[in-house]
Coordinates of C-alpha atoms and ligand atoms in Angstrom, one line a residue:
M1 CA -20.8 -112.4 -0.7
K2 CA -24.0 -111.6 1.2
Y3 CA -24.1 -111.1 4.9
Y4 CA -27.4 -111.0 6.9
I5 CA -27.1 -110.1 10.6
T6 CA -29.8 -109.7 13.2
T7 CA -30.2 -108.4 16.8
P8 CA -32.9 -109.8 19.1
I9 CA -36.1 -107.8 18.6
Y10 CA -36.6 -106.0 21.9
Y11 CA -39.6 -105.9 24.2
V12 CA -41.3 -102.5 24.2
N13 CA -42.4 -102.4 27.9
D14 CA -39.5 -100.0 28.4
K15 CA -37.1 -97.9 26.3
P16 CA -33.6 -98.9 25.2
H17 CA -31.0 -99.3 27.9
I18 CA -27.3 -100.0 27.6
G19 CA -27.9 -103.8 27.6
S20 CA -29.9 -103.6 24.3
T21 CA -27.5 -100.9 23.1
Y22 CA -24.6 -103.3 23.6
T23 CA -26.1 -106.0 21.4
T24 CA -27.2 -103.5 18.8
V25 CA -23.9 -101.8 18.6
A26 CA -22.1 -105.2 18.3
A27 CA -24.3 -106.0 15.3
D28 CA -23.7 -102.5 13.9
I29 CA -19.9 -103.1 14.1
L30 CA -20.1 -106.5 12.4
A31 CA -22.4 -105.1 9.7
R32 CA -20.1 -102.2 9.1
A33 CA -17.1 -104.5 9.0
H34 CA -18.8 -106.6 6.3
R35 CA -19.9 -103.5 4.3
L36 CA -16.3 -102.2 4.4
R37 CA -15.1 -105.5 2.9
G38 CA -17.6 -105.1 0.1
D39 CA -20.1 -107.7 1.3
N40 CA -23.7 -107.2 0.3
T41 CA -25.0 -106.6 3.9
F42 CA -28.4 -106.6 5.5
F43 CA -28.7 -105.6 9.1
L44 CA -32.0 -106.1 10.9
T45 CA -33.3 -104.9 14.3
G46 CA -36.8 -104.3 15.6
T47 CA -39.4 -104.7 18.3
D48 CA -41.2 -107.7 19.9
E49 CA -44.7 -106.3 20.5
N50 CA -47.1 -109.3 20.9
S51 CA -46.1 -109.8 24.5
Q52 CA -48.1 -109.7 27.7
K53 CA -45.5 -107.3 29.0
S54 CA -46.7 -104.7 26.4
V55 CA -50.3 -105.0 27.6
V56 CA -49.3 -104.5 31.2
A57 CA -47.1 -101.5 30.3
A58 CA -49.8 -100.0 28.1
E59 CA -52.3 -100.3 30.9
K60 CA -49.9 -98.8 33.4
S61 CA -49.3 -95.8 31.1
G62 CA -53.1 -95.4 30.7
K63 CA -52.8 -95.6 26.9
N64 CA -54.6 -97.7 24.3
L65 CA -52.4 -100.6 23.3
D66 CA -51.9 -99.6 19.7
V67 CA -51.0 -96.0 20.6
Y68 CA -48.6 -97.3 23.2
L69 CA -47.0 -99.8 20.8
N70 CA -46.6 -97.1 18.1
E71 CA -45.0 -94.7 20.5
M72 CA -42.6 -97.2 21.9
A73 CA -41.6 -98.7 18.6
A74 CA -40.8 -95.1 17.4
I75 CA -38.7 -94.5 20.5
W76 CA -36.6 -97.7 19.8
E77 CA -36.1 -96.9 16.1
N78 CA -35.2 -93.3 16.8
T79 CA -32.8 -94.1 19.5
W80 CA -30.8 -96.3 17.2
K81 CA -31.0 -93.7 14.5
E82 CA -29.7 -91.0 16.9
L83 CA -26.9 -93.2 18.0
G84 CA -25.9 -93.7 14.3
V85 CA -26.7 -97.4 14.2
S86 CA -26.7 -98.4 10.5
F87 CA -29.6 -100.9 10.4
D88 CA -31.2 -101.6 7.0
D89 CA -34.6 -102.5 8.3
F90 CA -36.6 -102.3 11.5
I91 CA -39.3 -105.0 11.9
R92 CA -42.3 -104.7 14.2
T93 CA -44.1 -107.9 15.0
T94 CA -47.4 -106.1 14.8
E95 CA -46.8 -105.4 11.1
E96 CA -48.9 -107.0 8.4
R97 CA -45.8 -108.5 6.7
H98 CA -44.9 -110.3 9.9
H99 CA -48.4 -111.7 10.3
K100 CA -48.3 -113.1 6.8
A101 CA -44.9 -114.8 7.5
V102 CA -46.2 -116.3 10.8
D103 CA -49.3 -117.5 9.1
R104 CA -47.3 -119.3 6.4
F105 CA -44.8 -120.7 8.9
W106 CA -47.5 -122.0 11.3
K107 CA -49.3 -123.7 8.4
A108 CA -46.1 -125.5 7.2
V109 CA -45.4 -126.7 10.8
E110 CA -49.0 -127.9 11.1
K111 CA -48.8 -129.7 7.8
S112 CA -45.7 -131.5 9.1
G113 CA -47.9 -132.9 11.9
D114 CA -46.0 -131.2 14.6
I115 CA -48.8 -129.2 16.2
Y116 CA -51.4 -130.9 18.4
K117 CA -53.8 -129.8 21.2
D118 CA -53.3 -130.7 24.8
T119 CA -54.5 -129.6 28.2
Y120 CA -51.9 -128.7 30.9
E121 CA -51.3 -126.8 34.1
R122 CA -48.0 -124.9 34.5
H123 CA -46.2 -121.9 35.9
Y124 CA -45.6 -119.0 33.6
C125 CA -43.2 -116.2 34.1
V126 CA -44.2 -113.0 32.2
G127 CA -40.7 -111.6 32.8
C128 CA -39.2 -114.4 30.7
E129 CA -42.4 -115.0 28.7
D130 CA -41.7 -118.6 29.3
F131 CA -43.1 -121.6 31.1
K132 CA -41.1 -122.9 34.1
T133 CA -40.7 -126.4 35.3
D134 CA -40.3 -127.0 39.1
S135 CA -36.6 -127.6 38.6
E136 CA -36.2 -124.2 36.9
L137 CA -37.6 -122.4 40.0
N138 CA -35.8 -121.1 43.1
K139 CA -36.4 -122.9 46.4
D140 CA -39.2 -120.4 47.2
D141 CA -40.9 -121.4 43.9
R142 CA -40.0 -118.1 42.2
C143 CA -38.3 -117.4 38.9
P144 CA -34.5 -117.0 39.5
L145 CA -34.4 -114.2 36.8
H146 CA -37.5 -112.4 38.0
P147 CA -37.8 -113.1 41.7
N148 CA -40.0 -110.1 42.3
K149 CA -42.7 -111.2 39.8
D150 CA -45.5 -113.5 40.8
L151 CA -45.7 -116.5 38.5
D152 CA -49.0 -117.2 36.7
L153 CA -50.5 -120.6 37.1
V154 CA -51.8 -121.4 33.6
Q155 CA -54.4 -124.1 33.1
E156 CA -55.5 -124.3 29.5
E157 CA -56.1 -126.3 26.4
N158 CA -53.5 -125.0 23.9
Y159 CA -51.7 -126.0 20.8
F160 CA -48.4 -127.8 21.4
F161 CA -45.3 -128.0 19.2
K162 CA -43.6 -131.4 19.0
A163 CA -40.1 -130.1 19.9
S164 CA -39.2 -133.5 21.3
A165 CA -39.4 -135.0 17.8
Y166 CA -36.3 -132.8 16.8
K167 CA -34.1 -133.6 19.8
D168 CA -31.8 -136.0 17.9
D169 CA -31.7 -133.8 14.8
I170 CA -30.7 -130.8 16.9
L171 CA -28.0 -132.7 18.7
Q172 CA -26.7 -133.9 15.3
L173 CA -26.7 -130.3 14.1
F174 CA -24.5 -129.3 17.1
H175 CA -22.2 -132.2 16.3
N176 CA -21.9 -131.6 12.6
H177 CA -21.6 -127.8 12.9
Q178 CA -19.4 -127.0 15.8
N179 CA -19.6 -123.3 14.9
F180 CA -23.3 -123.1 14.9
I181 CA -23.2 -121.7 18.5
Q182 CA -20.5 -119.4 19.6
P183 CA -18.7 -119.1 22.0
P184 CA -18.2 -122.8 22.7
K185 CA -19.2 -122.5 26.3
R186 CA -22.7 -121.7 25.2
L187 CA -22.8 -124.7 22.9
N188 CA -22.1 -126.9 25.9
E189 CA -24.9 -125.2 27.9
I190 CA -27.4 -125.7 25.1
R191 CA -26.3 -129.3 24.4
S192 CA -27.1 -130.3 27.9
Y193 CA -30.4 -128.4 27.9
V194 CA -31.5 -130.2 24.7
K195 CA -30.3 -133.6 26.1
N196 CA -32.1 -133.2 29.4
G197 CA -35.1 -130.9 28.8
F198 CA -36.2 -130.2 25.3
A199 CA -39.8 -131.4 25.6
D200 CA -43.0 -130.5 23.6
F201 CA -44.4 -127.2 24.7
S202 CA -47.4 -124.9 24.4
I203 CA -47.3 -122.5 21.5
S204 CA -50.6 -120.7 22.0
R205 CA -52.7 -119.1 24.7
E206 CA -56.5 -118.7 25.0
A207 CA -57.4 -115.5 23.3
K208 CA -59.8 -114.6 26.2
K209 CA -56.9 -114.7 28.6
V210 CA -54.2 -112.8 26.7
T211 CA -55.1 -109.5 25.1
C212 CA -52.5 -109.5 22.4
G213 CA -50.9 -111.9 20.0
I214 CA -51.4 -113.2 16.4
P215 CA -54.4 -115.4 16.0
V216 CA -53.8 -119.1 15.4
P217 CA -54.6 -119.7 11.7
G218 CA -58.0 -121.3 11.6
D219 CA -58.7 -120.9 15.3
D220 CA -59.5 -117.4 16.5
S221 CA -60.0 -118.5 20.0
Q222 CA -56.2 -119.0 20.4
R223 CA -53.3 -116.5 20.1
I224 CA -49.8 -117.6 19.1
Y225 CA -47.2 -117.8 21.9
V226 CA -45.0 -114.7 21.8
W227 CA -41.7 -116.6 21.3
F228 CA -43.0 -118.7 18.4
D229 CA -44.1 -115.6 16.7
A230 CA -41.1 -113.5 17.6
L231 CA -38.4 -115.8 16.1
I232 CA -40.1 -115.7 12.7
N233 CA -39.3 -112.0 12.5
Y234 CA -35.9 -112.9 11.1
M235 CA -37.7 -114.4 8.1
S236 CA -40.6 -111.9 7.7
A237 CA -38.2 -109.0 7.4
V238 CA -36.6 -110.5 4.4
G239 CA -39.8 -111.4 2.5
Y240 CA -41.0 -114.8 3.9
G241 CA -44.7 -114.9 3.2
T242 CA -44.6 -111.7 1.1
D243 CA -41.6 -111.8 -1.4
D244 CA -40.0 -115.1 -2.3
E245 CA -37.2 -113.6 -4.4
L246 CA -36.1 -111.3 -1.6
F247 CA -36.2 -114.2 0.8
K248 CA -34.1 -116.4 -1.5
K249 CA -31.6 -113.5 -1.7
W250 CA -31.1 -113.1 2.1
W251 CA -32.1 -116.3 3.9
P252 CA -30.5 -118.0 5.8
A253 CA -29.2 -115.4 8.2
N254 CA -25.5 -115.5 8.6
L255 CA -25.5 -114.4 12.2
H256 CA -28.1 -114.1 14.9
L257 CA -26.5 -112.0 17.6
V258 CA -28.2 -112.5 21.0
G259 CA -27.5 -112.2 24.8
K260 CA -26.8 -115.3 26.8
D261 CA -30.3 -115.1 28.3
I262 CA -32.1 -116.2 25.2
I263 CA -30.0 -119.0 23.7
K264 CA -32.5 -121.7 24.6
F265 CA -35.0 -120.1 22.1
H266 CA -32.4 -119.3 19.4
C267 CA -30.2 -122.3 19.5
A268 CA -32.8 -125.1 20.1
L269 CA -36.4 -123.9 19.6
W270 CA -35.7 -121.9 16.4
P271 CA -33.8 -124.6 14.5
A272 CA -36.4 -127.2 15.5
M273 CA -39.2 -124.9 14.2
I274 CA -37.4 -124.4 10.9
M275 CA -36.7 -128.2 10.6
S276 CA -40.4 -128.8 11.0
A277 CA -41.6 -126.0 8.6
A278 CA -39.0 -126.9 6.0
K279 CA -40.6 -130.3 5.5
N280 CA -43.5 -128.6 3.9
D281 CA -42.1 -125.4 2.5
P282 CA -39.6 -125.6 -0.4
L283 CA -38.5 -122.0 0.3
L284 CA -37.0 -123.3 3.5
Q285 CA -35.1 -126.1 1.9
N286 CA -31.6 -126.3 0.6
D287 CA -31.0 -127.9 -2.8
D288 CA -30.5 -131.3 -1.1
G289 CA -33.8 -130.9 0.7
S290 CA -32.2 -130.2 4.1
P291 CA -33.6 -127.2 6.2
K292 CA -32.1 -123.8 5.6
L293 CA -30.9 -123.0 9.1
P294 CA -29.2 -119.8 10.3
E295 CA -25.5 -120.2 9.9
Q296 CA -24.5 -119.1 13.4
I297 CA -25.8 -117.8 16.7
F298 CA -23.4 -115.8 18.8
A299 CA -24.4 -115.2 22.4
H300 CA -22.6 -112.5 24.3
G301 CA -22.4 -112.1 28.1
F302 CA -24.3 -109.7 30.4
F303 CA -22.8 -106.8 32.1
T304 CA -23.4 -105.3 35.5
I305 CA -23.5 -101.6 36.3
E306 CA -20.7 -100.5 38.6
G307 CA -20.7 -104.1 40.0
Q308 CA -24.4 -104.4 40.4
K309 CA -27.1 -106.2 38.4
M310 CA -28.9 -103.6 36.2
S311 CA -32.4 -103.2 37.4
K312 CA -35.2 -100.7 37.6
S313 CA -35.6 -101.2 41.3
L314 CA -32.0 -100.3 41.9
G315 CA -32.4 -97.3 39.7
N316 CA -29.2 -98.0 37.8
V317 CA -30.6 -98.5 34.3
I318 CA -28.6 -96.4 31.9
D319 CA -30.3 -94.6 28.9
P320 CA -27.8 -94.7 26.0
L321 CA -28.9 -91.2 24.8
E322 CA -28.1 -89.8 28.2
L323 CA -24.7 -91.6 28.2
A324 CA -24.0 -90.2 24.8
K325 CA -24.2 -86.7 26.3
E326 CA -21.4 -87.6 28.8
Y327 CA -18.9 -89.2 26.4
P328 CA -18.6 -89.2 22.6
F329 CA -20.6 -92.3 21.6
D330 CA -17.6 -93.7 19.6
A331 CA -15.7 -93.8 22.9
I332 CA -18.5 -95.8 24.5
R333 CA -18.5 -98.2 21.5
Y334 CA -14.7 -98.6 22.0
F335 CA -15.1 -99.1 25.7
F336 CA -17.8 -101.8 25.3
F337 CA -15.6 -104.0 23.2
R338 CA -12.1 -103.2 24.5
E339 CA -13.0 -103.6 28.1
I340 CA -15.2 -106.8 27.9
G341 CA -14.1 -109.9 26.0
F342 CA -16.9 -110.4 23.5
G343 CA -18.9 -113.4 24.8
N344 CA -18.0 -112.9 28.4
D345 CA -19.8 -111.1 31.2
G346 CA -18.4 -107.8 32.2
N347 CA -18.9 -104.6 34.2
F348 CA -19.9 -101.1 33.1
D349 CA -17.8 -98.7 35.0
R350 CA -17.6 -95.0 34.4
A351 CA -14.1 -94.7 35.9
R352 CA -12.9 -97.3 33.4
I353 CA -14.4 -95.4 30.5
A354 CA -12.6 -92.2 31.6
E355 CA -9.4 -94.1 32.0
R356 CA -9.6 -95.8 28.6
Y357 CA -10.6 -92.5 27.0
Q358 CA -7.5 -90.8 28.3
S359 CA -5.0 -93.6 27.9
D360 CA -6.1 -95.6 24.8
L361 CA -7.9 -92.9 22.8
A362 CA -6.5 -89.5 23.7
N363 CA -2.9 -90.4 24.6
T364 CA -2.3 -93.3 22.2
L365 CA -4.4 -92.8 19.1
G366 CA -5.2 -89.0 19.2
N367 CA -1.7 -88.0 20.2
L368 CA -0.1 -90.2 17.6
L369 CA -2.1 -88.6 14.8
N370 CA -1.6 -85.1 16.2
R371 CA 2.1 -85.4 16.5
A372 CA 2.5 -87.0 13.1
V373 CA 0.4 -84.4 11.3
N374 CA 2.0 -81.5 13.2
M375 CA 5.6 -82.5 12.6
S376 CA 4.9 -83.3 9.0
R377 CA 3.3 -79.9 8.5
K378 CA 6.2 -78.2 10.3
Y379 CA 9.1 -79.9 8.6
F380 CA 7.6 -80.6 5.2
D381 CA 5.9 -77.5 4.2
G382 CA 2.4 -78.5 5.3
K383 CA 2.5 -81.7 3.3
V384 CA 2.7 -85.4 3.6
P385 CA 6.5 -86.0 3.4
L386 CA 7.8 -86.9 -0.1
V387 CA 9.2 -90.4 0.1
S388 CA 9.7 -93.2 -2.4
L389 CA 7.1 -95.8 -1.5
D390 CA 9.3 -98.7 -2.7
S391 CA 12.3 -98.2 -0.5
Q392 CA 10.7 -96.9 2.7
I393 CA 10.1 -98.4 6.1
H394 CA 12.7 -101.2 5.7
K395 CA 15.2 -98.5 6.6
L396 CA 13.5 -98.2 10.0
S397 CA 14.3 -101.7 11.0
D398 CA 16.6 -100.5 13.8
S399 CA 13.5 -99.6 15.8
S400 CA 10.9 -102.0 17.3
W401 CA 8.5 -101.1 14.5
G402 CA 7.9 -103.9 12.0
D403 CA 7.8 -103.3 8.3
V404 CA 5.0 -103.1 5.7
E405 CA 4.4 -106.8 6.1
A406 CA 3.7 -106.3 9.8
V407 CA 0.9 -103.9 8.8
E408 CA -0.4 -106.4 6.3
T409 CA -0.4 -109.1 9.0
L410 CA -2.2 -106.8 11.3
W411 CA -4.9 -106.3 8.6
Q412 CA -5.3 -110.1 8.2
Q413 CA -5.7 -110.5 11.9
V414 CA -8.2 -107.7 12.2
D415 CA -10.2 -109.1 9.2
E416 CA -10.3 -112.5 10.7
Y417 CA -11.4 -111.2 14.1
Y418 CA -14.2 -109.2 12.6
K419 CA -15.3 -112.2 10.6
T420 CA -15.5 -114.3 13.7
A421 CA -17.2 -111.6 15.8
R422 CA -14.1 -111.1 18.1
I423 CA -14.4 -107.4 18.1
D424 CA -12.4 -107.3 21.3
L425 CA -9.4 -109.1 19.8
A426 CA -9.5 -106.8 16.7
L427 CA -9.1 -103.8 19.0
E428 CA -6.4 -105.5 21.1
A429 CA -4.4 -106.3 18.0
I430 CA -4.7 -102.7 16.7
W431 CA -3.6 -101.1 20.0
N432 CA -1.3 -103.7 21.3
G433 CA -0.2 -106.2 18.7
E434 CA 3.3 -107.2 17.7
G435 CA 5.1 -105.8 14.7
A436 CA 2.7 -102.9 14.0
S437 CA 0.3 -101.4 16.5
L438 CA -0.6 -98.0 17.9
I439 CA 1.6 -98.6 21.0
L440 CA 4.6 -99.5 18.7
A441 CA 3.9 -96.5 16.4
N442 CA 4.1 -94.3 19.5
R443 CA 7.3 -96.0 20.5
L444 CA 8.7 -95.3 17.0
V445 CA 8.3 -91.6 17.7
E446 CA 10.1 -91.9 21.0
E447 CA 12.9 -94.0 19.5
T448 CA 13.5 -91.9 16.4
K449 CA 12.8 -88.5 17.8
P450 CA 11.8 -86.8 14.5
F451 CA 12.1 -83.4 16.2
K452 CA 15.8 -84.0 16.6
L453 CA 16.4 -86.2 13.6
I454 CA 15.2 -83.5 11.2
K455 CA 18.4 -81.6 11.8
E456 CA 20.7 -84.7 11.2
D457 CA 18.8 -86.8 8.6
P458 CA 15.8 -85.1 6.9
E459 CA 15.4 -88.1 4.6
K460 CA 15.0 -90.6 7.4
T461 CA 12.7 -88.1 9.2
A462 CA 10.5 -88.0 6.1
L463 CA 10.3 -91.8 6.2
V464 CA 9.4 -92.0 9.8
L465 CA 6.7 -89.4 9.5
Y466 CA 5.3 -90.9 6.3
T467 CA 5.1 -94.2 8.1
L468 CA 3.3 -92.7 11.1
L469 CA 0.8 -90.9 8.9
E470 CA 0.2 -93.9 6.6
F471 CA -0.3 -96.1 9.6
C472 CA -2.9 -93.7 11.0
R473 CA -4.7 -94.0 7.7
N474 CA -4.6 -97.8 7.9
V475 CA -5.8 -97.7 11.5
A476 CA -8.6 -95.3 10.6
W477 CA -10.0 -98.0 8.3
M478 CA -9.4 -100.8 10.7
I479 CA -11.4 -99.1 13.5
E480 CA -14.1 -97.7 11.2
P481 CA -16.6 -100.4 12.2
V482 CA -16.1 -99.6 15.9
M483 CA -15.6 -95.9 15.7
P484 CA -17.1 -94.6 12.5
K485 CA -17.0 -90.9 13.4
I486 CA -13.5 -91.0 14.7
S487 CA -12.4 -92.9 11.6
A488 CA -13.9 -90.3 9.3
D489 CA -12.2 -87.5 11.4
I490 CA -8.8 -89.2 11.1
I491 CA -9.2 -89.6 7.3
K492 CA -10.1 -85.9 7.0
Q493 CA -7.2 -84.8 9.1
L494 CA -4.9 -86.7 6.7
G495 CA -6.3 -84.6 3.9
Q496 CA -8.5 -87.4 2.4
N497 CA -12.2 -87.8 1.9
P498 CA -13.8 -90.6 4.0
N499 CA -16.3 -91.1 1.1
I500 CA -13.3 -92.6 -0.8
I501 CA -14.6 -95.9 0.5
H502 CA -17.4 -95.8 -2.1
Q503 CA -15.0 -95.5 -5.0
T504 CA -12.2 -97.7 -3.7
K505 CA -12.0 -101.5 -3.4
F506 CA -11.3 -102.7 0.0
T507 CA -8.0 -104.4 -1.1
D508 CA -6.8 -101.0 -2.5
L509 CA -7.9 -99.2 0.6
K510 CA -5.7 -101.3 2.9
K511 CA -2.7 -101.3 0.6
W512 CA 0.3 -99.5 2.0
G513 CA 0.9 -96.2 0.3
G514 CA -2.7 -94.9 0.1
L515 CA -1.6 -91.6 1.4
E516 CA 0.0 -89.7 -1.5
P517 CA 3.5 -88.3 -0.7
G518 CA 3.5 -84.6 -1.2
S519 CA -0.3 -84.2 -0.7
D520 CA -1.6 -81.4 1.6
L521 CA -2.2 -81.9 5.3
P522 CA -4.9 -79.6 6.8
E523 CA -4.6 -78.0 10.2
P524 CA -5.0 -80.7 12.8
K525 CA -7.7 -80.7 15.4
I526 CA -7.7 -82.5 18.7
L527 CA -9.4 -85.9 18.1
F528 CA -10.3 -86.6 21.8
P529 CA -10.7 -83.3 23.7
R530 CA -10.6 -83.5 27.5
L531 CA -13.8 -84.8 28.9
G532 CA -16.2 -82.1 30.0
E533 CA -14.7 -79.6 27.6
Ligands
ME8_1 O1 -35.6 -111.2 25.1 N1 -26.1 -107.0 29.3 O2 -36.2 -109.1 24.5 P1 -35.5 -108.2 25.6 C1 -26.0 -107.3 28.0 N2 -38.0 -110.0 22.9 N3 -27.1 -107.4 27.2 C2 -28.3 -107.2 27.7 C3 -28.5 -106.9 29.0 C4 -27.3 -106.7 29.8 N4 -27.4 -106.4 31.1 N5 -29.8 -106.8 29.2 C5 -30.4 -107.0 28.0 C6 -36.2 -110.5 24.4 N6 -29.5 -107.3 27.1 C7 -37.1 -111.0 23.3 C8 -36.1 -111.4 22.1 S1 -35.8 -112.3 19.6 C9 -36.6 -113.2 18.6 C10 -36.9 -111.9 20.9 C11 -29.8 -107.5 25.7 O3 -36.0 -106.8 25.4 C12 -29.4 -108.9 25.2 O4 -29.1 -108.9 23.9 O5 -35.6 -108.8 26.9 C13 -30.6 -109.8 25.5 O6 -30.6 -111.0 24.8 C14 -31.7 -108.8 25.0 O7 -31.2 -107.5 25.4 C15 -33.0 -109.2 25.6 O8 -33.9 -108.2 25.2

């Protein structure tokens, strides 16, 4: 199975903040989940550089545009690297490969008769990089998303894209593929946008008025509109216009992960663009001639910072690299997806991070591992207790802990949740599910009291401790996509090598009994030290 996942490509007028980090980490988690399952995975992120915002920011910084773009793109790429994001490629829209893709795509759309010239006069918001109709503006004629920015009144002759010609096809697509847009509330939003407002729109600007952008093929006096160019990045990175075989291997994307602010472009404009280009480009056609559209777009919500909108003027924009100095980054990753239902809006609150760190991570996960390893070492000669793998666990049925099947069921749920991008539900099941979960494993310790039981029934104690250790091993792999470092630490503390993943099939990895009875347990370390230590 192949899995191709993308993040939005971010504007470079500023460095990464925790909003872009949230999306990028979500994509990282899903990419890791697919890699773990053995899928051939390609994870793309990058920067959107042909934007008027870049020009303004470069001018402000007093730097030449190219110098500015190179510096900013490096900051974005390095931030993700420092945070351990496992992207496979980083695309910049100023790259040659992207220009080639855009050129090919534009020509295919043109050949389909969907590009025409027209003169118009409209308001343009540089914040959104989008035209605004009167009905989209606030009462004071300002953009609701960027009320502090003056709108530009654009009066030009430009190239237009015949989006309206695809209105019915797009609505049909939504009808036939109910999963095309997730979560469903976003589908409803977009459906009504397409029904009521999906009109033809300008896809170029006069070159003399914008200082950046890719030239319109055959007309150097015009530059391609930034969104029309940006969306094509998802194809240029996998060889469109430069490497047909590579493109056939990866396209269509399985998932475009985006924030709710840009669904109009991804869920309506992008499929319409592909439908148009596909008419004249066999590379974009399925065997039956239909357009090769992305499989799914998942739009997550936005979060506020301690209850307030994140904004430069409020001074509450958070740099992820700074945040990673305050808390282990795995804990932030956990917090993002445990605290906020994926798809919903949420709030970033430091007090809640600290609470979750202490209760869910240190007390529930860290403590369980620590107790299980310590007691096993103490009572069983520094080793994983020797138990017979056939008979075990069923004998524990007098406690609230389920049996081996409960762990298998948990795996199935977790797998399904990762597949459907419900990272939040995967974590909820691991911590709090029925039958087998971290909460129940802790309860098993309280109910069976191995530290007393060892005097009365060493055999049963061995069984309890093996169960706890083996459950920790399973949990380590379940949480690997979300907390890769913590996962590796757990595996090491259980005396195994995390690189085992490269030699072991996923089905074997999650089979009960992976921890060999009688194997050595190293000296345990605290998994989640007190914050500030
Ligand atoms: O829109 N909460 O780039 P952009 C959660 N270049 N996510 C947030 C967020 C918040 N408060 N703020 C930003 C663009 N994001 C275009 C995309 S794609 C072909 C072109 C995240 O730099 C979220 O993913 O403005 C949002 O969609 C994205 O940053 C917007 O990034």
